[in-house]
Coordinates of C-alpha atoms in Angstrom, one line a residue:
X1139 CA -2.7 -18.1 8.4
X1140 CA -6.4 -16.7 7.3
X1141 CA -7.7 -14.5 9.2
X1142 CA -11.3 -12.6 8.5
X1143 CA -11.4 -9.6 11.2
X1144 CA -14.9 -8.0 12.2
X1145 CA -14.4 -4.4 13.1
X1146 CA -17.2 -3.0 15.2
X1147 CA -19.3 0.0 13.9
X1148 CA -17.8 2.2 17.2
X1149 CA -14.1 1.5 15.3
X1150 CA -14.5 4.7 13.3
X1151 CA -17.0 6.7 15.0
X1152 CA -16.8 6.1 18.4
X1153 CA -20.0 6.7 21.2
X1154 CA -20.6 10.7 21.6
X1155 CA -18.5 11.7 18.9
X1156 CA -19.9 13.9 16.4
X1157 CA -20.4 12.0 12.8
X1158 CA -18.5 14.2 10.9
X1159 CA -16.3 12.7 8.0
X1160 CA -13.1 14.4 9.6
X1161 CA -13.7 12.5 12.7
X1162 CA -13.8 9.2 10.9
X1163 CA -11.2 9.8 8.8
X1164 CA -8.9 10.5 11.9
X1165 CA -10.1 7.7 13.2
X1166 CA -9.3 5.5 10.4
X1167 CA -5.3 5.6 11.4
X1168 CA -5.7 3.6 14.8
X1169 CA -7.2 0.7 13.0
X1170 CA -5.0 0.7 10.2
X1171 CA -2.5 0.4 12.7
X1172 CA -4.0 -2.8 14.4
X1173 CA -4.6 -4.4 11.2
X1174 CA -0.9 -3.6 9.4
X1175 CA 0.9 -5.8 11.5
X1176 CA -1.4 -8.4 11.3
X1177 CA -1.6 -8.0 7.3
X1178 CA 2.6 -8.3 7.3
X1179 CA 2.4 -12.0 8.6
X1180 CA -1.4 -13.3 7.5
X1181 CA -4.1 -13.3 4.9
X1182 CA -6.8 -10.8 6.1
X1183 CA -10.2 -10.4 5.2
X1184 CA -11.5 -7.0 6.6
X1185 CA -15.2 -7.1 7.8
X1186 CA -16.9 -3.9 9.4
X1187 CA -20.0 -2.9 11.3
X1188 CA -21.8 0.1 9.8
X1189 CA -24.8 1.2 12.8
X1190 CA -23.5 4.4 13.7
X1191 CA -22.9 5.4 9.5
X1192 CA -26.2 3.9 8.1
X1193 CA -28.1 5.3 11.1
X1194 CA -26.7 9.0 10.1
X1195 CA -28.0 8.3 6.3
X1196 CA -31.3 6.8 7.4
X1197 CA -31.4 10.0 9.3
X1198 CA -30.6 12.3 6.2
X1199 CA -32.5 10.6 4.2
X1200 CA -35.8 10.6 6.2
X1201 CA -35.5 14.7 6.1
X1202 CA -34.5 14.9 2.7
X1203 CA -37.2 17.2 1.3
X1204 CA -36.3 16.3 -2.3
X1205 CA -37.4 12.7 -1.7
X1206 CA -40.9 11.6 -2.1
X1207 CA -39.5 8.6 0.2
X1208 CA -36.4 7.6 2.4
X1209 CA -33.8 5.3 0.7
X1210 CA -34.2 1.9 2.1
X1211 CA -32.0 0.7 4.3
X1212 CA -30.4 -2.3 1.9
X1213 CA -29.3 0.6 -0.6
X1214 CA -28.3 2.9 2.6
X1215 CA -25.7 -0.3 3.3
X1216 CA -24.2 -0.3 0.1
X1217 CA -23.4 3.2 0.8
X1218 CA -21.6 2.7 3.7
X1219 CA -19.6 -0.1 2.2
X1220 CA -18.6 1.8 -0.2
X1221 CA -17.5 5.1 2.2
X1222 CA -16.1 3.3 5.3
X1223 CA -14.4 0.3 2.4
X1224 CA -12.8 3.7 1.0
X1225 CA -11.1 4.6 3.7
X1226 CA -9.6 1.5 5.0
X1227 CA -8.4 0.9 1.2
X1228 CA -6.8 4.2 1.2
X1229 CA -5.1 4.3 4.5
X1230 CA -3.7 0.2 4.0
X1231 CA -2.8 1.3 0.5
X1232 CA -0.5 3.8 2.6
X1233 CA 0.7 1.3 5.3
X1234 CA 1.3 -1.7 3.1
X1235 CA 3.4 -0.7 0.1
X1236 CA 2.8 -2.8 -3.2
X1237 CA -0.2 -4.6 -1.2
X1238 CA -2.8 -5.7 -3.4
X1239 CA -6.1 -4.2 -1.6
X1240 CA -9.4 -4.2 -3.0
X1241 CA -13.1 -3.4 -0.9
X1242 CA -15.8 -4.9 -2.4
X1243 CA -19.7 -4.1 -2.0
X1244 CA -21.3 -7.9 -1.1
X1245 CA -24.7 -8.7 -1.1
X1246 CA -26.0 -11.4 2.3
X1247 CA -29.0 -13.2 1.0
X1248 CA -31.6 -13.5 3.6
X1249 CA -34.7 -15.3 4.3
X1250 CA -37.8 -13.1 3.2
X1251 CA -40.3 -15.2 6.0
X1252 CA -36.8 -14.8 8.7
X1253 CA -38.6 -14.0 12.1
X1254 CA -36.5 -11.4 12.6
X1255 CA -38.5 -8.9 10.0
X1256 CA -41.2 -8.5 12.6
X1257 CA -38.8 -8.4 16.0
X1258 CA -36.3 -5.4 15.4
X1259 CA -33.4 -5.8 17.1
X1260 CA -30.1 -4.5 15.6
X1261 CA -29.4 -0.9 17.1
X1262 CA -28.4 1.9 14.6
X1263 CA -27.6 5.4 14.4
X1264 CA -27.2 7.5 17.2
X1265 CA -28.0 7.5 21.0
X1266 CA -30.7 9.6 22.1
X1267 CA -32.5 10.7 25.2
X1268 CA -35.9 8.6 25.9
X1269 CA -38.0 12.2 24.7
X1270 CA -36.0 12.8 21.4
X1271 CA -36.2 9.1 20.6
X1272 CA -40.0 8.5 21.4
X1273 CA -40.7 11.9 19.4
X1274 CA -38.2 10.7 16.5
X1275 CA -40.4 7.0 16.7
X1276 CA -43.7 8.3 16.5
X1277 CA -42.7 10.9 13.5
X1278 CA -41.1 8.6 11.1
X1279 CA -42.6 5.3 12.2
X1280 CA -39.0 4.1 14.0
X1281 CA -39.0 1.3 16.7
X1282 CA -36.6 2.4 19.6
X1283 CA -35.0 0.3 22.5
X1284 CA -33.3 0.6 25.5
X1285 CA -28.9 1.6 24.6
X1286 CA -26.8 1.2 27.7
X1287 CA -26.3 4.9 27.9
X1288 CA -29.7 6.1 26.4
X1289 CA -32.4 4.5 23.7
X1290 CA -31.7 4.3 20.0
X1291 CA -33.6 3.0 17.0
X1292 CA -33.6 -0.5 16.2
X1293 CA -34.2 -2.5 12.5
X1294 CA -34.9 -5.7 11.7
X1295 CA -32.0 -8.0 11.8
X1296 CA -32.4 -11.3 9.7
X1297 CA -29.8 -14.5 10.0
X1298 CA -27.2 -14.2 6.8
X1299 CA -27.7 -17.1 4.7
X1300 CA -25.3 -17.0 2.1
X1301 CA -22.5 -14.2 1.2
X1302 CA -23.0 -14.0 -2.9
X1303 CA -19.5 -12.9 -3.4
X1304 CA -17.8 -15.5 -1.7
X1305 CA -16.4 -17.0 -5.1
X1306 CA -15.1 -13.6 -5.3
X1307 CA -13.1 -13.1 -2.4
X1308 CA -11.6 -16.6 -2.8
X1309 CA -10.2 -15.4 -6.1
X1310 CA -8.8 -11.9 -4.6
X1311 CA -7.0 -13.4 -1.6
X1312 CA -5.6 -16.6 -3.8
X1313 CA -4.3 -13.5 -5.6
X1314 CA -2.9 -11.6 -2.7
X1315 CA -5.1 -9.2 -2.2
X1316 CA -6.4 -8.1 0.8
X1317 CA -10.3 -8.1 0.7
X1318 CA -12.3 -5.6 3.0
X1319 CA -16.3 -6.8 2.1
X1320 CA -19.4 -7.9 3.8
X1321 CA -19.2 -4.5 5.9
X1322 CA -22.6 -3.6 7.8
X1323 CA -23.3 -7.3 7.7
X1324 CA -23.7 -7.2 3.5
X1325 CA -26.3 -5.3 1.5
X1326 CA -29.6 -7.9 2.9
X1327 CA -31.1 -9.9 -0.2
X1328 CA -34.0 -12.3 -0.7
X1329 CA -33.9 -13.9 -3.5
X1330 CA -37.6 -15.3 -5.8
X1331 CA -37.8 -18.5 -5.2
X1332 CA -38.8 -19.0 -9.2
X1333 CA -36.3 -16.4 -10.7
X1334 CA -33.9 -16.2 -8.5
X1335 CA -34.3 -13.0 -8.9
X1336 CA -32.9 -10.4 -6.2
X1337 CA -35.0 -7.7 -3.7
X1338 CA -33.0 -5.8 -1.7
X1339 CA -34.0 -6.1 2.1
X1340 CA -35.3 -3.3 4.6
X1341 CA -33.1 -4.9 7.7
X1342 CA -29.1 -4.8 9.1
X1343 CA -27.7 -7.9 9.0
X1344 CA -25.2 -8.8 12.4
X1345 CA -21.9 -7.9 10.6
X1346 CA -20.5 -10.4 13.6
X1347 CA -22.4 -13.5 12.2
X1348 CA -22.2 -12.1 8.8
X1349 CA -18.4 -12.6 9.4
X1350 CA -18.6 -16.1 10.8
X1351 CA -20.3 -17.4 8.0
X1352 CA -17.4 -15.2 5.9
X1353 CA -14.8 -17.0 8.0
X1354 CA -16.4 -20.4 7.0
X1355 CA -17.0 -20.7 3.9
X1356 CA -13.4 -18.9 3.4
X1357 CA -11.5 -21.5 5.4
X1358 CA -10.2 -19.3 7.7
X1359 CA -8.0 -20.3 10.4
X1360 CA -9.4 -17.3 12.3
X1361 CA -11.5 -15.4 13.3
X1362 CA -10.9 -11.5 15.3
X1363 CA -13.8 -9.8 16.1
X1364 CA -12.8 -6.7 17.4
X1365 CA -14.7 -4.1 20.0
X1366 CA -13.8 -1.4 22.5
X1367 CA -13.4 -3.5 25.1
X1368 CA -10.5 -6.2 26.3
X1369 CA -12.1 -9.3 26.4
X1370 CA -15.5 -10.9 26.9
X1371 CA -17.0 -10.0 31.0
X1372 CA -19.0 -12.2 32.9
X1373 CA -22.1 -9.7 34.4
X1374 CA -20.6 -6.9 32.6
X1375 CA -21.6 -3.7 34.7
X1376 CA -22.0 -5.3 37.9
X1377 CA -19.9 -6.1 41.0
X1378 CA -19.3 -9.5 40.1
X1379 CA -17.9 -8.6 36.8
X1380 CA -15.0 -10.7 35.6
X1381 CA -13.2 -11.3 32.7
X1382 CA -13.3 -14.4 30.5
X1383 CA -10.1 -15.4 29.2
X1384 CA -10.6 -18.8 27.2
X1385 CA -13.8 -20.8 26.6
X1386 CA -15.1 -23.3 24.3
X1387 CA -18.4 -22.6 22.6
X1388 CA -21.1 -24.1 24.7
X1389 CA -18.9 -22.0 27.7
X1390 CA -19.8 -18.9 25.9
X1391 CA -23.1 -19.9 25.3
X1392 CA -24.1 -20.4 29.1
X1393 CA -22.6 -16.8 30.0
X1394 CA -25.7 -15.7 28.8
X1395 CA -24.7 -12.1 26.8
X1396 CA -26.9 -9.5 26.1
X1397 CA -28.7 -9.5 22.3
X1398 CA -27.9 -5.7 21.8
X1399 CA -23.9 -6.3 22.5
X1400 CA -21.9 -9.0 23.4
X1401 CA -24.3 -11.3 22.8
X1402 CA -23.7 -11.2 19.0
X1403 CA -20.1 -11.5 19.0
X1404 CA -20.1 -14.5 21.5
X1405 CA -22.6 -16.3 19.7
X1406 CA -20.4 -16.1 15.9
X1407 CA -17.6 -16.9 17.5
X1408 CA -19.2 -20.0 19.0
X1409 CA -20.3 -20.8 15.5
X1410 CA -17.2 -20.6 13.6
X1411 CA -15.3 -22.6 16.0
X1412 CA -17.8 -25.2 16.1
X1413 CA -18.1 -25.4 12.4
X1414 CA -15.0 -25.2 11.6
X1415 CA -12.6 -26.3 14.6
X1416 CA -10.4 -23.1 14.1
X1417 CA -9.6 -20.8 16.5
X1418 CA -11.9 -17.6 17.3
X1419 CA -10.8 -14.6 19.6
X1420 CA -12.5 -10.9 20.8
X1421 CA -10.9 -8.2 22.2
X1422 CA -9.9 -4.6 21.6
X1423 CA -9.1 -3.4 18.6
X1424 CA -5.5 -1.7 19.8
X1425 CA -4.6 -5.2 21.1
X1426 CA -5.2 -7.1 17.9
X1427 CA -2.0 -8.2 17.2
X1428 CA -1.6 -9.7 21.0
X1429 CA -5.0 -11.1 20.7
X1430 CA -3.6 -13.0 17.6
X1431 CA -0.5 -14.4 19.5
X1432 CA -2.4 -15.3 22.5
X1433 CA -1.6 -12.6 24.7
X1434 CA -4.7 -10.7 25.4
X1435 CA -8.7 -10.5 24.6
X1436 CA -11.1 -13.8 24.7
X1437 CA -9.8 -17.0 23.0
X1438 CA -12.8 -19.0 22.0
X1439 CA -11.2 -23.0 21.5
X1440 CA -12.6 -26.1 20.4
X1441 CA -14.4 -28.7 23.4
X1442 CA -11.7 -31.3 22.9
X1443 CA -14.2 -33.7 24.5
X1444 CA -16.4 -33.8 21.7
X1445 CA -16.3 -36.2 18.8

């Protein structure tokens, strides 16, 4: 079976931890160990979420007194491709013997008139108090939202399009390689509509829709987004809280999830499955495996009823 796997951005630095590359690195082991078992049975595609990596570079970069500007945020992706693709390769190089693993920087081509450009959405970096972050917004020109636990800055987040290296992965994993790519969503592209030519993108691209289109254009048979929670909750946070076991698409799309959390993950797993009639599932990342065999997190199925 194919299976493309979204890891969220918390999978390596998790909320209140300090960003230091020790801390990641530790890390790293608990989700090599998720994905190992999986990768003994399956073709994987690894994709990964990148707002708590990118928002420490945008950081750096803004206070970087040797820079007559910031780095934009397209280039700022590629970089953490490149870091957090480093040490998954390294640590599945170490848990899969004679596995063929290779991460790749892609490139998501995006609409240069998307909505989205002038409607930040997509959280990044870290979470601050409502003074630090209003301080932080008027200084370098940030727009900040509402975090569950505090307020953090938020960037324009633009529908992927099209994944340029799909071709590319097709070839690695007909190959047997395992293929970690598309992480933070993909470095954001438009392309001239004359030329062709490529302009990298100030925006984040959801790495969860990102990795539904991934999924589809792969032929997966699944697709594993994985978070730090079990499953999908109906009114997360409140008394009625419950959790959601199985649902078909449209089932997902009445529950109504929030934009700045679940509401991304439900909504590419709605797509894949209706594209594609495959299977999609979200749960916690120590549970993968279960998830997998139908023994824990959200299974997102096909309505049998439609034609």
């Amino acid at each position: 079976m194919r299976i493309v796997i979204a890891l969220g951005g918390n999978a390596l630095l998790h909320r209140g931890e300090r960003p230091d590359a020790a801390v990641q690195e530790a890390n790293i082991d608990r989700v090599t160990t998720a994905i190992a078992a999986l990768a003994q049975e399956h073709e994987i595609v690894i994709t990964h979420g990148n707002g708590p990596q990118i928002g420490l570079l945008a950081v750096e970069s803004a206070a970087d007194p040797a820079l007559n500007a910031p780095y934009p945020l397209d280039l700022l992706g590629a970089q953490t491709q490149g870091m957090i693709g480093s040490l998954l390769a390294r640590t599945l190089h170490d848990a899969l013997p004679g596995r063929r693993i290779a991460a790749l920087v892609t490139h998501t081509l995006v609409r240069a008139d998307d909505p989205a450009f002038d409607h930040p959405t997509k959280f990044v970096g870290q979470v601050y108090p409502y003074e630090v972050a209003s301080t932080l917004a008027r200084k370098r020109g940030w727009h900040i939202a509402a975090d569950t636990t505090g307020w953090r800055r938020v960037v324009p987040s633009p529908a992927p399009e099209r994944i340029l290296e799909t071709d590319t992965v097709h070839e690695l994993l007909n190959s047997g390689t395992l293929v970690i790519c598309a992480g933070g969503g993909g470095v954001p592209v438009t392309a001239d509509q004359d030329t062709g030519a490529l302009t990298g993108a100030e925006a984040v691209i959801d790495k969860d829709l990102t990795a539904a289109l991934l999924a589809e254009d792969l032929k997966a048979d699944f697709l594993l987004i994985l978070t730090d929670v079990p499953c999908v909750y109906a009114g997360y946070g409140t008394p009625d809280q419950r959790p959601v076991l199985g649902a078909t698409p449209a089932e997902l799309r009445r529950g109504g999830f929030p934009d700045g959390s679940m509401g991304p993950k439900t909504e590419a797993a709605a797509r894949f499955v209706e594209r594609t009639g495959g299977l999609a599932a979200i749960g916690s990342l120590d549970a993968a495996y279960e998830i997998v065999h139908g023994r824990s997190g959200t299974l997102v199925r096909p309505d049998l009823t439609v034609a």
